[in-house]
PDB file of C-alpha atoms and ligand atoms in Angstrom:
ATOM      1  CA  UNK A 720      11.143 -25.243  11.545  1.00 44.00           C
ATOM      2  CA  UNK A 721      10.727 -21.914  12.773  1.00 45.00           C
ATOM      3  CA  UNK A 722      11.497 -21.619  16.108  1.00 50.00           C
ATOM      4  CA  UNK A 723       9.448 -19.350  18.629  1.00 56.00           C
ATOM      5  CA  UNK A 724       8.425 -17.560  15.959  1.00 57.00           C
ATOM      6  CA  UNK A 725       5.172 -17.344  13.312  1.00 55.00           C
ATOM      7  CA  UNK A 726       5.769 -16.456   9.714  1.00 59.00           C
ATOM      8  CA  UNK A 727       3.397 -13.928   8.888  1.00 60.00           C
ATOM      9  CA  UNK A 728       1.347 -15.108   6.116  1.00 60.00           C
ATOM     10  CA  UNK A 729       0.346 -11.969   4.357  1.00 62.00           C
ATOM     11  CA  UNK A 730      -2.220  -9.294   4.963  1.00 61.00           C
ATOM     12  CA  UNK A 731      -4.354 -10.002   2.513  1.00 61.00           C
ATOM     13  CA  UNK A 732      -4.456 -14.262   3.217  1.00 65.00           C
ATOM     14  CA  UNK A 733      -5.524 -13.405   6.901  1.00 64.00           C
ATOM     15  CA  UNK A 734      -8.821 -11.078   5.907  1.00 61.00           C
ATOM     16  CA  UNK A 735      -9.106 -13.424   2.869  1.00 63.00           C
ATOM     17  CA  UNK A 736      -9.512 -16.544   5.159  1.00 62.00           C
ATOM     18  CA  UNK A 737     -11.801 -14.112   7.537  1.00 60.00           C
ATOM     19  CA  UNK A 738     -14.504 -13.085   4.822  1.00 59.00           C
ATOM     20  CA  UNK A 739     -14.326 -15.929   2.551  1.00 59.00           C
ATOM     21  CA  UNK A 740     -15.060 -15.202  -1.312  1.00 59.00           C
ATOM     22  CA  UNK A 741     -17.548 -12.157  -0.902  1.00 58.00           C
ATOM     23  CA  UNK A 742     -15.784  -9.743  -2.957  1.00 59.00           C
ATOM     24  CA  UNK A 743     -14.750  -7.570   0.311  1.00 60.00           C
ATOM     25  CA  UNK A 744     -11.383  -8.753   0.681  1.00 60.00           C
ATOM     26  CA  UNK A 745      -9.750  -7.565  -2.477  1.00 66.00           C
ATOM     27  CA  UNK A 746     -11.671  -4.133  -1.343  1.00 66.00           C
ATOM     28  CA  UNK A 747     -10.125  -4.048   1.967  1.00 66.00           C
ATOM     29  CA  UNK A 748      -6.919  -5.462   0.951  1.00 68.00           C
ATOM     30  CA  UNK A 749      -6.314  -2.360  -1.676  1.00 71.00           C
ATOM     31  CA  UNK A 750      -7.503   0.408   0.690  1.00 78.00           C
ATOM     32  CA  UNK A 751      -5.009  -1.042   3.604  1.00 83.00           C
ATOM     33  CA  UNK A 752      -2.288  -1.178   0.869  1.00 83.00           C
ATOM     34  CA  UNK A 753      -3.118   2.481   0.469  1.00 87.00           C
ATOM     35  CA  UNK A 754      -3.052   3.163   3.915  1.00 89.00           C
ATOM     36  CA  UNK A 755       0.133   1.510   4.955  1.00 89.00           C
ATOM     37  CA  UNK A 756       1.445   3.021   1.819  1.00 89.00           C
ATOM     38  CA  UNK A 757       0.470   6.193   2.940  1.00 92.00           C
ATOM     39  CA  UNK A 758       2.057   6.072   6.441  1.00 89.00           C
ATOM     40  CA  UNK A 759       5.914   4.641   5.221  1.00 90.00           C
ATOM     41  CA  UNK A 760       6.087   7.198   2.823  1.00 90.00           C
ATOM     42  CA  UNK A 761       5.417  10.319   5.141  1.00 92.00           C
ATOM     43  CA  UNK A 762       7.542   7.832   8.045  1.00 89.00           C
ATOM     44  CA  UNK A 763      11.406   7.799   6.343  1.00 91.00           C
ATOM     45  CA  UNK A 764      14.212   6.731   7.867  1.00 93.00           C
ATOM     46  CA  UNK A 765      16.706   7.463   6.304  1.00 91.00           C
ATOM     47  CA  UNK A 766      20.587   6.279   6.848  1.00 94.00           C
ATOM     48  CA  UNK A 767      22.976   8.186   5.102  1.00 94.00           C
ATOM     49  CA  UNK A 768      25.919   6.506   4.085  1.00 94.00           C
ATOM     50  CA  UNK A 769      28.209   9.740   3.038  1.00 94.00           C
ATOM     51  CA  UNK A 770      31.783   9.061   1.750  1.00 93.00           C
ATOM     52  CA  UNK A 771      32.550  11.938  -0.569  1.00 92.00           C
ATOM     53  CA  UNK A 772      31.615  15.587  -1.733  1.00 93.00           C
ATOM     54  CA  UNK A 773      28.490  15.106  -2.717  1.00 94.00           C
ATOM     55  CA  UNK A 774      27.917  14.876   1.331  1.00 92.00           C
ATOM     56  CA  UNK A 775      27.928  18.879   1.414  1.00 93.00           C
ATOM     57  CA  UNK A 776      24.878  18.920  -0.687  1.00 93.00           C
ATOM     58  CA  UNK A 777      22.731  16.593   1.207  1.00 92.00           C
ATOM     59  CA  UNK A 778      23.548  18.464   4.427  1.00 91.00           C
ATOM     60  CA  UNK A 779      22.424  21.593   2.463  1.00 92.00           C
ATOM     61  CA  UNK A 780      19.492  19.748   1.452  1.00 91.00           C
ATOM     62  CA  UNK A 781      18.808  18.825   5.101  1.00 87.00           C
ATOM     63  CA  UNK A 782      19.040  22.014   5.910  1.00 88.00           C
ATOM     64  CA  UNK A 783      16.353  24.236   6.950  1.00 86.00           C
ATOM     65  CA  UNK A 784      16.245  25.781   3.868  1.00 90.00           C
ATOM     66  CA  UNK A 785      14.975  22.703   2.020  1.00 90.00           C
ATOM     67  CA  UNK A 786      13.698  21.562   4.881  1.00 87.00           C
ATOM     68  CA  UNK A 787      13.000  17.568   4.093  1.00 88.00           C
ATOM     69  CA  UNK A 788      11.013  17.180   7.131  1.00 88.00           C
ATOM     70  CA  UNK A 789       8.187  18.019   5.042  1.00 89.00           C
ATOM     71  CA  UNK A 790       8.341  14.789   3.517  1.00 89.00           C
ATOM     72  CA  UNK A 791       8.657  12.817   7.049  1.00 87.00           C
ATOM     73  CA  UNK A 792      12.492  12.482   6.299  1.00 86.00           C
ATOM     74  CA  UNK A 793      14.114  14.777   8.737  1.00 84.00           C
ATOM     75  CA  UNK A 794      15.278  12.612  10.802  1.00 86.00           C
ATOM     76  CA  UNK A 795      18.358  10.173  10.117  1.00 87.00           C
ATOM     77  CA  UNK A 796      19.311   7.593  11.868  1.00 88.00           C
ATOM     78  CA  UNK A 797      22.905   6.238  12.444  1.00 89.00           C
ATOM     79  CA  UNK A 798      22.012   2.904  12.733  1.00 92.00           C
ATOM     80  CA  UNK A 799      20.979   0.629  10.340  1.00 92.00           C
ATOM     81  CA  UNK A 800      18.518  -1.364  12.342  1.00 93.00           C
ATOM     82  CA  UNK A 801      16.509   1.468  12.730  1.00 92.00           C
ATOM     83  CA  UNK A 802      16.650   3.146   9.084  1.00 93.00           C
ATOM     84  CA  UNK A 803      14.686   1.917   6.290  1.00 91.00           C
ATOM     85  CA  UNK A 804      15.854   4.117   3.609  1.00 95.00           C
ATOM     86  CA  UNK A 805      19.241   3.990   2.708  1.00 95.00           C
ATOM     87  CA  UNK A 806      21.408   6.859   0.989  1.00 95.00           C
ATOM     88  CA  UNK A 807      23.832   6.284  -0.519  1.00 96.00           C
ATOM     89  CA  UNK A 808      26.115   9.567  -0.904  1.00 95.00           C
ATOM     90  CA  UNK A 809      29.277   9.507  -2.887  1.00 92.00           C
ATOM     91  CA  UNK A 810      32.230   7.880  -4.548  1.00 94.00           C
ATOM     92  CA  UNK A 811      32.633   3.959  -3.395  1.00 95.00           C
ATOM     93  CA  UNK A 812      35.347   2.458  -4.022  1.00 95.00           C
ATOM     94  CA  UNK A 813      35.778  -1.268  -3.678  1.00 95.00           C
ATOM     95  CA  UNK A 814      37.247  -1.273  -0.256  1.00 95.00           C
ATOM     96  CA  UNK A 815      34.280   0.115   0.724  1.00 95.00           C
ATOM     97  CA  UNK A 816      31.690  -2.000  -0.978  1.00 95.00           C
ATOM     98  CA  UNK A 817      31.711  -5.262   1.487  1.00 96.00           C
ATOM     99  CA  UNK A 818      30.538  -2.398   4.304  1.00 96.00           C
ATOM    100  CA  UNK A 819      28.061  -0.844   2.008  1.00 96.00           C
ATOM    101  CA  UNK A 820      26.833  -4.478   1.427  1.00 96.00           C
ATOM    102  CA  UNK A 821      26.061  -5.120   5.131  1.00 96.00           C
ATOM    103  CA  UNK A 822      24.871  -2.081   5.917  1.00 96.00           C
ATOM    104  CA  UNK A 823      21.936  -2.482   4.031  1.00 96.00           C
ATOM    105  CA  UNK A 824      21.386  -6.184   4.611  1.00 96.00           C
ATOM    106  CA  UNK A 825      21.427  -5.017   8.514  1.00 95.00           C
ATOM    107  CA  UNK A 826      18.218  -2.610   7.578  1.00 93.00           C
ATOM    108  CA  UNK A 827      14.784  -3.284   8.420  1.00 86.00           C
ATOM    109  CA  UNK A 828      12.340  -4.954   5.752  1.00 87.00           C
ATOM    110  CA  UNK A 829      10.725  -2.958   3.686  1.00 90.00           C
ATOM    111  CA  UNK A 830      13.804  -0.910   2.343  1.00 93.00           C
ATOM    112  CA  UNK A 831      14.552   1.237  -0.034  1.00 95.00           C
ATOM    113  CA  UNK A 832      17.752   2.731  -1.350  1.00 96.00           C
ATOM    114  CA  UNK A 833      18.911   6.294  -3.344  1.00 96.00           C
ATOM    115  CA  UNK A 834      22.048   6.714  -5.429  1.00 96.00           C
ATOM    116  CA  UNK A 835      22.594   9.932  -4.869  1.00 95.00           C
ATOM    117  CA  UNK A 836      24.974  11.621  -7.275  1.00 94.00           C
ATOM    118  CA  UNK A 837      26.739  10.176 -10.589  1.00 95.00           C
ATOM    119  CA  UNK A 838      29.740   8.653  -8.458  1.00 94.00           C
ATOM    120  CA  UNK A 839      26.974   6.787  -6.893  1.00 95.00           C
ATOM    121  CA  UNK A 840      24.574   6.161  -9.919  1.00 95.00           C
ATOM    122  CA  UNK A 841      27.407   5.204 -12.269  1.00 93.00           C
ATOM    123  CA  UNK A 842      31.537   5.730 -10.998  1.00 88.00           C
ATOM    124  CA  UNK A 843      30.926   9.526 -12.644  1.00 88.00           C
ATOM    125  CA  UNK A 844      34.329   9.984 -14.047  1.00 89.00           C
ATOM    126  CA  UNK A 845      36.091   8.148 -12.312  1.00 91.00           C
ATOM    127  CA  UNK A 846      37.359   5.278 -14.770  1.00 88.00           C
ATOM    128  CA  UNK A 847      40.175   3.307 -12.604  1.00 90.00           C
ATOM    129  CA  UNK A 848      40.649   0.095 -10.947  1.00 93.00           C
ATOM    130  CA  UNK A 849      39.873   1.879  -7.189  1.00 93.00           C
ATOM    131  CA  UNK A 850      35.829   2.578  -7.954  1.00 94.00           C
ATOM    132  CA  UNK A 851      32.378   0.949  -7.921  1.00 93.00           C
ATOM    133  CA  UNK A 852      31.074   1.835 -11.622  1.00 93.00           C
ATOM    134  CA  UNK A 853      27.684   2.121 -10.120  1.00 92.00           C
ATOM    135  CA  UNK A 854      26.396   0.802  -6.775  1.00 94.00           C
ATOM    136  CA  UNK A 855      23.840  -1.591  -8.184  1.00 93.00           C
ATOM    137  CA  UNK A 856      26.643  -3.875  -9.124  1.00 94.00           C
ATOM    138  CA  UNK A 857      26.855  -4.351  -5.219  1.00 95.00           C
ATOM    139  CA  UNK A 858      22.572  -3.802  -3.952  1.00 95.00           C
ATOM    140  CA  UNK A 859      19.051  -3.015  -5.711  1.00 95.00           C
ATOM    141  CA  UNK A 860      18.570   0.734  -6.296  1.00 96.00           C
ATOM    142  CA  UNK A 861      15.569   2.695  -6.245  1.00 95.00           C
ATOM    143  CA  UNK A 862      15.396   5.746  -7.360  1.00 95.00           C
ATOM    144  CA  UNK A 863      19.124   7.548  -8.918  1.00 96.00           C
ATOM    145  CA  UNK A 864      19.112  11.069  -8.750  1.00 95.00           C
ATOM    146  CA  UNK A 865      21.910  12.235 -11.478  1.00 93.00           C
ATOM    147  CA  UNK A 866      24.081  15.659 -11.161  1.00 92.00           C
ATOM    148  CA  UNK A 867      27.635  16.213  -9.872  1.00 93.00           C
ATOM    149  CA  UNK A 868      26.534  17.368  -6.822  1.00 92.00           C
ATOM    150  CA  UNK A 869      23.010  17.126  -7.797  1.00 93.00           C
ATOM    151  CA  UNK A 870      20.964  20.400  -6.764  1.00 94.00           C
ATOM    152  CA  UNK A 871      19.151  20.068  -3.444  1.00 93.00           C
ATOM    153  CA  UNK A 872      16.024  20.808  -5.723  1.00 94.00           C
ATOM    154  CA  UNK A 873      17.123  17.753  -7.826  1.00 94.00           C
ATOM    155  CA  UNK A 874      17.605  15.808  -4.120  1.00 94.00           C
ATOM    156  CA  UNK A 875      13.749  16.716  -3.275  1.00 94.00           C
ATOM    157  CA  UNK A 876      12.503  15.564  -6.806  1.00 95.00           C
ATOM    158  CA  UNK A 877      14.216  12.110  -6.172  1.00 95.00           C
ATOM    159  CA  UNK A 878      12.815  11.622  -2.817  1.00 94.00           C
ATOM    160  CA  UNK A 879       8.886  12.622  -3.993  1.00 94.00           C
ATOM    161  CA  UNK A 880       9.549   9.630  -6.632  1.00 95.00           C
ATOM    162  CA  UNK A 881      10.544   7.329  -3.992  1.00 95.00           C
ATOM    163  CA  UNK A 882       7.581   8.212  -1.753  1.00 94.00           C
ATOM    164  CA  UNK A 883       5.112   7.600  -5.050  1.00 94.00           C
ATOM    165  CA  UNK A 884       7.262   4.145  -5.190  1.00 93.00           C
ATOM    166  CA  UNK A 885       6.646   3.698  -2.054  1.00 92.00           C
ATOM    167  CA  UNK A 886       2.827   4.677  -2.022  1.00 91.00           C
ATOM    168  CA  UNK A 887       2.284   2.409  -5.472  1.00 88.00           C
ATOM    169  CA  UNK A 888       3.971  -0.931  -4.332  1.00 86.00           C
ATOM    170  CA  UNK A 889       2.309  -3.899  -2.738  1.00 84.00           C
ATOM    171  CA  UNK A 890       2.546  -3.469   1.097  1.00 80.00           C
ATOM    172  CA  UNK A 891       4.375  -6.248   2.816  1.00 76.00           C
ATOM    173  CA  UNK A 892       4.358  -6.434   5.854  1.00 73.00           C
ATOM    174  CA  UNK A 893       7.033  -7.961   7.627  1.00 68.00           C
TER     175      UNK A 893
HETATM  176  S1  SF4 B1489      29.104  13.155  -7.950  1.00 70.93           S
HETATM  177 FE1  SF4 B1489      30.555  14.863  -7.966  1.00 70.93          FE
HETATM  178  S2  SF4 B1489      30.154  15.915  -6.021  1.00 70.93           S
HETATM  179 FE2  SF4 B1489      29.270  13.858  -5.856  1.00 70.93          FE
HETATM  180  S3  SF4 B1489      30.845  12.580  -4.908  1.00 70.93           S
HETATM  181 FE3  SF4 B1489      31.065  12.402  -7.137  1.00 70.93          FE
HETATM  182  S4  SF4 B1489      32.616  13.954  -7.681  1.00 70.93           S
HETATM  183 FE4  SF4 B1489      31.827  14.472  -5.623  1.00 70.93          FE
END
């Protein structure tokens, strides 16, 4: 049914079936939660998927100035197998939505995405026939950080709340 391959049953089955009913594996379930937590928030991959102005703020934000590699997301990657955060930068317009799709269902498990800018978060002003009124018609959005371009400032606040996301969900791991 599955090939070569072992579905992985879940963290917390495998010490659960290990300790048996002595209270401990809830305990060392939530502190690996916090742990794993803890390294895929300061560990970002981002992939930047830039169509549009708001581009020339994230490089500003990317910039030594801002200098995101303080939050372990310096470093982008140009390939979707090998990014886990995806943002999303710009207008899309529907010719470019089928791409956007399979871009992130090409991205490693767990993923995240940002909407970066109100083109992104909601079509902005554009009202026409040519644009996406918001990308999460098209894939689940984390964290939408507003402005037209937003601040870099604005940029950093939006990735701290995706690294709390990040830190407060269940870990899967995958
Ligand atoms: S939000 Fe403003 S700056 Fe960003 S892509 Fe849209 S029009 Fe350009």
């Amino acid at each position: 049914m599955f090939g070569n391959k072992v579905p992985w049953i879940g963290t917390d089955r495998i010490i659960n079936m290990a300790l048996g009913n002595s209270g401990l594996p809830s305990f060392l379930t939530s502190k690996l939660d916090v742990a794993i937590g803890w390294a895929r928030k300061y560990s970002i991959f981002q992939y930047p998927f830039v169509t549009a102005c708001c581009g020339m703020e994230y490089m500003a934000t990317a910039c030594s100035h801002y200098d995101v590699d303080r939050f372990g997301a310096g470093l982008p990657r140009f390939s979707p197998r090998q990014a886990d955060v995806l943002f999303v930068v710009g207008t899309i317009s529907h010719k470019m939505a089928p791409v956007l799709k399979t871009i992130y269902d090409q991205m490693c498990d767990p993923k995240w995405v940002v909407a970066f800018g109100v083109c992104t978060c909601t079509g902005g002003f554009y009202d026409n026939y040519a644009t996406v009124m918001g990308i999460d018609t098209i894939i689940p959005v984390d964290v939408y950080i507003p402005g037209c371009p937003p601040r870099p400032e604005t940029v950093l606040d939006g990735l701290i709340k995706l690294q709390e996301k990040i830190q407060h969900q269940r870990q899967e791991i995958v």
